[in-house]
């Protein structure tokens, strides 16, 4: 009897120990993922001189007498959103250097810029790509070192990020679109490649052969399943297709966006904890966000509110542009079509 009691006691201690270790592991994982995320306080930097903000709503109606106050804070937001998404080589490290990024964090560039408009109800979206070679009026931007940059006319769009980082990128987009950016999300080269790998790759179909010495990508026309490195190369390819301009690359990036949506919806990460952690680590470790979504909790809440999105309900377009009259290698907004597009996102 004493031996049996001793065995039960040992089993009990073992179970308690496993639970404590499990809870500790979950806590460490949450802390690590949360600590991965970098953020920039866009609101504090830009102040109130910005386009009007769309009032947020939730899936619970505060006027509904049956909705208890305790239930409202946990309700998922359902209001329309505009998110500036940048793909950049801003994070230092050997992985980014090998994938085409900077190796010391200096001279970072925004290679890809998309305004993602989420419809009211969050079941549909419009992704608007802004060519990085677009000539714009870059507004005066607050600088990290203090002071402000000067207004620049006929500046390349992607110079905003190089001059003043995320804050200037957001201010430039809001200045040219007159649309408030509710959130800012930036992902770097290595993080994007790791995310694609964590999802098991991505399947894309190309209409023409691709052979780009700069991105080191060779693909025949047709359907291909790409790993992270090749998916990143596809997103950066410009010289191996069409006329070699940034406009051809945007078409490939939009194809990749829809392919990623399909891959995410077909991958049940919740049934594979290892893959779920790899995806979460890749995402959080490569992100810079605004301070409203700079925690794992807020990112998960945002992600859950977008679970109704699919490639079928997501429209991809490019900001209407024409060749700049004073520079054949640059483009400018094609008016009034460009303004009409931005107005539709308000």
C-alpha positions as CSV (number, residue, x, y, z in Angstrom):
1,X,0.0,0.0,0.0
2,X,2.9,2.3,0.9
3,X,4.6,1.5,-2.4
4,X,1.4,2.3,-4.4
5,X,0.9,5.6,-2.5
6,X,4.5,6.5,-3.3
7,X,4.0,5.7,-7.0
8,X,0.8,7.9,-7.1
9,X,2.7,10.7,-5.4
10,X,5.5,10.5,-8.0
11,X,3.0,10.4,-10.8
12,X,1.3,13.4,-9.3
13,X,4.5,15.4,-9.0
14,X,5.4,14.4,-12.6
15,X,2.0,15.7,-13.9
16,X,2.3,18.9,-12.0
17,X,5.9,19.4,-13.3
18,X,4.7,18.8,-16.9
19,X,1.9,21.3,-16.5
20,X,4.3,23.9,-15.0
21,X,6.9,23.3,-17.8
22,X,4.1,23.5,-20.4
23,X,2.8,26.7,-19.0
24,X,6.3,28.1,-18.8
25,X,7.0,27.0,-22.4
26,X,3.9,28.7,-23.6
27,X,4.8,31.8,-21.7
28,X,8.3,31.9,-23.1
29,X,7.0,31.3,-26.6
30,X,4.5,34.2,-26.3
31,X,7.2,36.5,-24.9
32,X,9.6,35.6,-27.7
33,X,7.0,36.2,-30.4
34,X,5.8,39.3,-28.8
35,X,9.4,40.6,-28.3
36,X,10.1,40.0,-32.0
37,X,7.9,42.8,-33.2
38,X,9.3,46.2,-33.8
39,X,7.0,49.2,-33.9
40,X,6.9,52.9,-34.8
41,X,4.5,55.4,-33.2
42,X,3.1,56.8,-36.4
43,X,0.3,58.7,-34.7
44,X,2.6,60.5,-32.3
45,X,5.1,61.4,-35.1
46,X,2.5,62.8,-37.5
47,X,0.0,64.4,-35.1
48,X,-3.5,65.4,-36.1
49,X,-2.7,66.9,-39.6
50,X,-3.8,63.8,-41.4
51,X,-6.8,62.6,-43.4
52,X,-9.9,61.8,-41.3
53,X,-9.8,58.4,-39.6
54,X,-12.6,55.9,-40.3
55,X,-14.4,55.1,-37.0
56,X,-13.7,51.5,-35.9
57,X,-16.6,49.1,-35.4
58,X,-16.8,45.6,-33.9
59,X,-18.9,42.6,-34.7
60,X,-21.0,43.3,-31.6
61,X,-23.4,46.2,-31.7
62,X,-23.1,48.5,-28.6
63,X,-26.7,49.6,-29.1
64,X,-28.0,46.0,-28.9
65,X,-29.4,45.6,-25.3
66,X,-28.6,41.9,-25.4
67,X,-24.9,42.6,-25.8
68,X,-23.3,42.6,-22.4
69,X,-20.5,45.1,-21.7
70,X,-18.1,42.4,-20.8
71,X,-18.5,40.8,-24.3
72,X,-17.8,44.0,-26.3
73,X,-14.0,44.3,-25.7
74,X,-13.4,40.8,-27.0
75,X,-15.5,41.3,-30.1
76,X,-13.6,41.2,-33.4
77,X,-13.4,44.5,-35.2
78,X,-15.3,44.6,-38.5
79,X,-14.9,48.2,-39.8
80,X,-13.1,49.2,-43.0
81,X,-9.4,49.5,-42.8
82,X,-6.6,50.9,-44.9
83,X,-3.1,49.4,-44.3
84,X,0.1,50.5,-45.9
85,X,2.2,47.4,-46.5
86,X,5.9,47.7,-47.4
87,X,8.3,45.1,-48.4
88,X,11.9,46.2,-47.6
89,X,15.5,45.2,-47.0
90,X,15.5,47.3,-43.8
91,X,16.6,44.7,-41.3
92,X,20.2,43.9,-41.1
93,X,21.9,40.5,-41.0
94,X,23.5,37.9,-43.3
95,X,20.2,36.4,-44.4
96,X,18.9,39.7,-45.8
97,X,22.3,40.4,-47.4
98,X,22.2,37.0,-49.1
99,X,18.7,37.6,-50.3
100,X,19.5,41.0,-51.7
101,X,19.1,43.3,-48.7
102,X,21.5,45.5,-46.8
103,X,24.1,43.9,-44.5
104,X,24.4,46.7,-42.0
105,X,20.9,48.2,-41.7
106,X,21.9,51.3,-43.6
107,X,20.5,52.5,-46.9
108,X,17.3,50.5,-46.5
109,X,14.8,50.6,-49.4
110,X,11.1,50.0,-49.7
111,X,11.0,47.7,-52.7
112,X,7.3,47.0,-52.6
113,X,4.4,49.3,-51.6
114,X,0.8,48.3,-51.4
115,X,-2.3,50.0,-49.9
116,X,-4.5,47.2,-48.7
117,X,-8.1,48.4,-48.3
118,X,-10.3,46.0,-46.2
119,X,-14.0,46.4,-46.8
120,X,-16.6,47.0,-44.1
121,X,-17.4,43.6,-42.8
122,X,-13.8,42.4,-43.7
123,X,-14.9,39.8,-46.2
124,X,-13.4,41.6,-49.2
125,X,-10.3,43.6,-50.0
126,X,-8.6,45.7,-52.6
127,X,-4.8,45.7,-52.9
128,X,-3.4,48.8,-54.7
129,X,0.2,48.6,-55.7
130,X,2.2,51.9,-56.0
131,X,5.1,51.8,-58.4
132,X,8.3,52.7,-56.6
133,X,9.4,54.8,-59.6
134,X,6.3,57.1,-59.3
135,X,7.3,60.8,-59.1
136,X,5.5,62.5,-56.2
137,X,5.7,65.6,-54.1
138,X,7.3,64.3,-50.9
139,X,6.1,66.3,-47.9
140,X,8.2,67.6,-45.1
141,X,8.7,64.7,-42.7
142,X,9.8,64.5,-39.1
143,X,13.2,62.9,-38.7
144,X,14.4,60.5,-36.1
145,X,17.5,62.6,-35.5
146,X,15.3,65.6,-34.9
147,X,14.0,68.4,-37.2
148,X,12.3,67.8,-40.5
149,X,13.1,67.0,-44.1
150,X,12.4,69.6,-46.8
151,X,9.5,69.2,-49.2
152,X,10.8,67.6,-52.4
153,X,9.0,67.9,-55.8
154,X,9.2,65.2,-58.5
155,X,10.8,62.8,-56.0
156,X,10.7,59.1,-56.5
157,X,8.1,57.5,-54.3
158,X,10.4,55.1,-52.5
159,X,12.7,57.9,-51.5
160,X,10.3,58.7,-48.7
161,X,11.2,55.6,-46.8
162,X,15.0,56.2,-47.4
163,X,14.6,59.8,-46.1
164,X,12.4,59.3,-43.1
165,X,11.5,55.7,-42.6
166,X,8.0,54.4,-42.0
167,X,6.8,57.8,-40.8
168,X,7.7,59.6,-44.0
169,X,6.4,56.6,-46.1
170,X,3.0,56.9,-44.4
171,X,2.9,60.7,-44.6
172,X,3.8,60.6,-48.4
173,X,1.1,58.0,-49.1
174,X,-1.5,60.0,-47.2
175,X,-0.4,63.2,-48.9
176,X,-0.8,61.7,-52.4
177,X,-4.0,59.7,-51.7
178,X,-5.8,61.8,-49.1
179,X,-6.6,58.5,-47.5
180,X,-5.8,57.8,-43.8
181,X,-3.6,54.8,-43.2
182,X,-5.0,53.0,-40.2
183,X,-2.1,50.7,-39.9
184,X,1.5,50.3,-41.1
185,X,3.1,46.9,-41.7
186,X,6.6,46.3,-43.0
187,X,8.1,42.9,-43.7
188,X,11.7,42.3,-44.6
189,X,13.3,39.9,-47.2
190,X,14.3,37.0,-45.0
191,X,11.1,37.1,-43.0
192,X,9.0,36.8,-46.2
193,X,11.1,33.9,-47.4
194,X,10.8,32.1,-44.0
195,X,7.0,32.7,-44.0
196,X,6.6,31.1,-47.4
197,X,8.7,28.1,-46.3
198,X,6.7,27.8,-43.0
199,X,3.5,27.6,-45.1
200,X,5.0,24.8,-47.2
201,X,5.8,27.0,-50.2
202,X,3.4,28.7,-52.7
203,X,2.0,27.7,-56.1
204,X,2.0,30.3,-58.8
205,X,1.3,30.3,-62.6
206,X,3.3,32.6,-64.9
207,X,2.3,33.5,-68.4
208,X,5.8,33.8,-69.8
209,X,9.3,32.5,-69.3
210,X,11.3,34.3,-66.6
211,X,15.1,34.7,-66.8
212,X,16.3,37.5,-64.5
213,X,20.1,37.7,-63.7
214,X,19.4,40.2,-61.0
215,X,16.9,38.1,-59.0
216,X,18.6,34.9,-60.1
217,X,15.2,33.4,-61.1
218,X,14.7,31.1,-64.0
219,X,11.1,29.8,-64.6
220,X,9.4,28.5,-67.7
221,X,5.9,29.7,-68.4
222,X,3.4,27.5,-66.4
223,X,2.6,26.5,-62.9
224,X,5.3,26.1,-60.3
225,X,5.5,25.4,-56.5
226,X,8.1,27.8,-55.1
227,X,10.0,27.8,-51.8
228,X,10.6,30.9,-49.9
229,X,13.8,32.0,-51.7
230,X,12.3,31.5,-55.1
231,X,9.0,33.3,-54.1
232,X,11.0,36.3,-52.9
233,X,13.0,36.2,-56.2
234,X,9.7,36.3,-58.1
235,X,8.5,39.2,-56.0
236,X,11.7,41.1,-56.9
237,X,11.9,40.1,-60.6
238,X,11.7,43.0,-63.1
239,X,14.3,42.6,-65.8
240,X,13.3,39.1,-66.9
241,X,9.8,40.0,-68.0
242,X,8.0,42.5,-70.2
243,X,9.8,45.7,-70.8
244,X,12.0,45.3,-67.6
245,X,10.2,48.1,-65.7
246,X,8.7,48.1,-62.2
247,X,5.2,47.8,-63.7
248,X,5.9,44.2,-64.9
249,X,7.1,43.3,-61.4
250,X,4.0,44.6,-59.8
251,X,1.9,42.1,-61.9
252,X,4.1,39.2,-60.5
253,X,3.7,40.6,-56.9
254,X,-0.1,40.7,-57.2
255,X,-0.1,37.1,-58.5
256,X,2.0,36.2,-55.5
257,X,-0.4,37.9,-53.1
258,X,-3.4,35.9,-54.3
259,X,-1.3,32.7,-54.3
260,X,-0.3,33.3,-50.6
261,X,-4.0,33.8,-49.6
262,X,-4.8,30.5,-51.2
263,X,-1.9,28.8,-49.4
264,X,-2.8,30.3,-46.1
265,X,-6.4,29.2,-46.4
266,X,-5.4,25.7,-47.4
267,X,-2.9,25.2,-44.6
268,X,-4.4,24.2,-41.3
269,X,-1.6,25.6,-39.0
270,X,-3.6,24.9,-35.9
271,X,-3.1,21.1,-36.4
272,X,0.6,21.5,-36.8
273,X,2.2,23.3,-33.8
274,X,5.7,23.2,-35.2
275,X,4.6,24.8,-38.5
276,X,2.4,27.3,-36.6
277,X,5.4,28.4,-34.5
278,X,7.6,28.6,-37.5
279,X,5.1,30.8,-39.3
280,X,4.5,33.0,-36.3
281,X,8.2,33.3,-35.6
282,X,8.9,34.3,-39.3
283,X,6.1,36.8,-39.3
284,X,6.8,38.5,-36.0
285,X,10.6,38.3,-36.4
286,X,10.4,40.3,-39.7
287,X,7.8,42.8,-38.9
288,X,7.8,46.5,-38.1
289,X,4.3,47.8,-37.4
290,X,2.5,50.9,-36.0
291,X,2.0,50.8,-32.2
292,X,-1.7,49.9,-32.5
293,X,-0.8,46.4,-33.7
294,X,2.7,45.9,-32.1
295,X,1.7,43.0,-29.9
296,X,1.0,39.3,-30.6
297,X,-2.5,39.8,-29.1
298,X,-3.4,42.7,-31.4
299,X,-1.9,41.0,-34.5
300,X,-3.9,37.8,-33.8
301,X,-7.0,39.8,-33.3
302,X,-6.4,41.6,-36.7
303,X,-5.7,38.3,-38.4
304,X,-8.8,36.6,-37.0
305,X,-10.9,39.6,-38.2
306,X,-9.6,38.9,-41.7
307,X,-10.3,35.2,-41.8
308,X,-13.1,35.7,-44.3
309,X,-10.7,37.0,-47.0
310,X,-9.7,34.8,-49.9
311,X,-8.1,35.2,-53.3
312,X,-11.6,35.3,-54.8
313,X,-12.7,38.2,-52.6
314,X,-9.5,40.1,-53.0
315,X,-9.0,42.5,-56.0
316,X,-5.5,43.5,-57.0
317,X,-4.9,46.7,-59.0
318,X,-2.1,49.2,-59.7
319,X,-2.4,52.9,-59.2
320,X,-3.1,54.3,-62.7
321,X,0.1,55.9,-64.0
322,X,1.5,57.3,-67.2
323,X,5.1,57.9,-68.3
324,X,6.4,61.1,-66.8
325,X,6.6,63.8,-69.6
326,X,10.0,65.0,-68.3
327,X,11.6,61.5,-67.6
328,X,10.9,58.5,-69.7
329,X,12.2,56.2,-67.0
330,X,9.6,57.4,-64.4
331,X,5.8,57.5,-64.1
332,X,3.3,59.9,-62.6
333,X,-0.2,59.4,-61.4
334,X,-2.8,59.3,-64.3
335,X,-5.5,61.7,-63.4
336,X,-8.4,61.8,-62.7
337,X,-8.3,58.0,-62.6
338,X,-5.8,57.8,-59.7
339,X,-7.8,60.2,-57.6
340,X,-11.0,58.3,-58.3
341,X,-9.4,55.1,-57.2
342,X,-8.2,56.6,-53.9
343,X,-11.6,58.2,-53.3
344,X,-13.3,54.8,-53.6
345,X,-11.2,53.5,-50.6
346,X,-12.4,56.2,-48.2
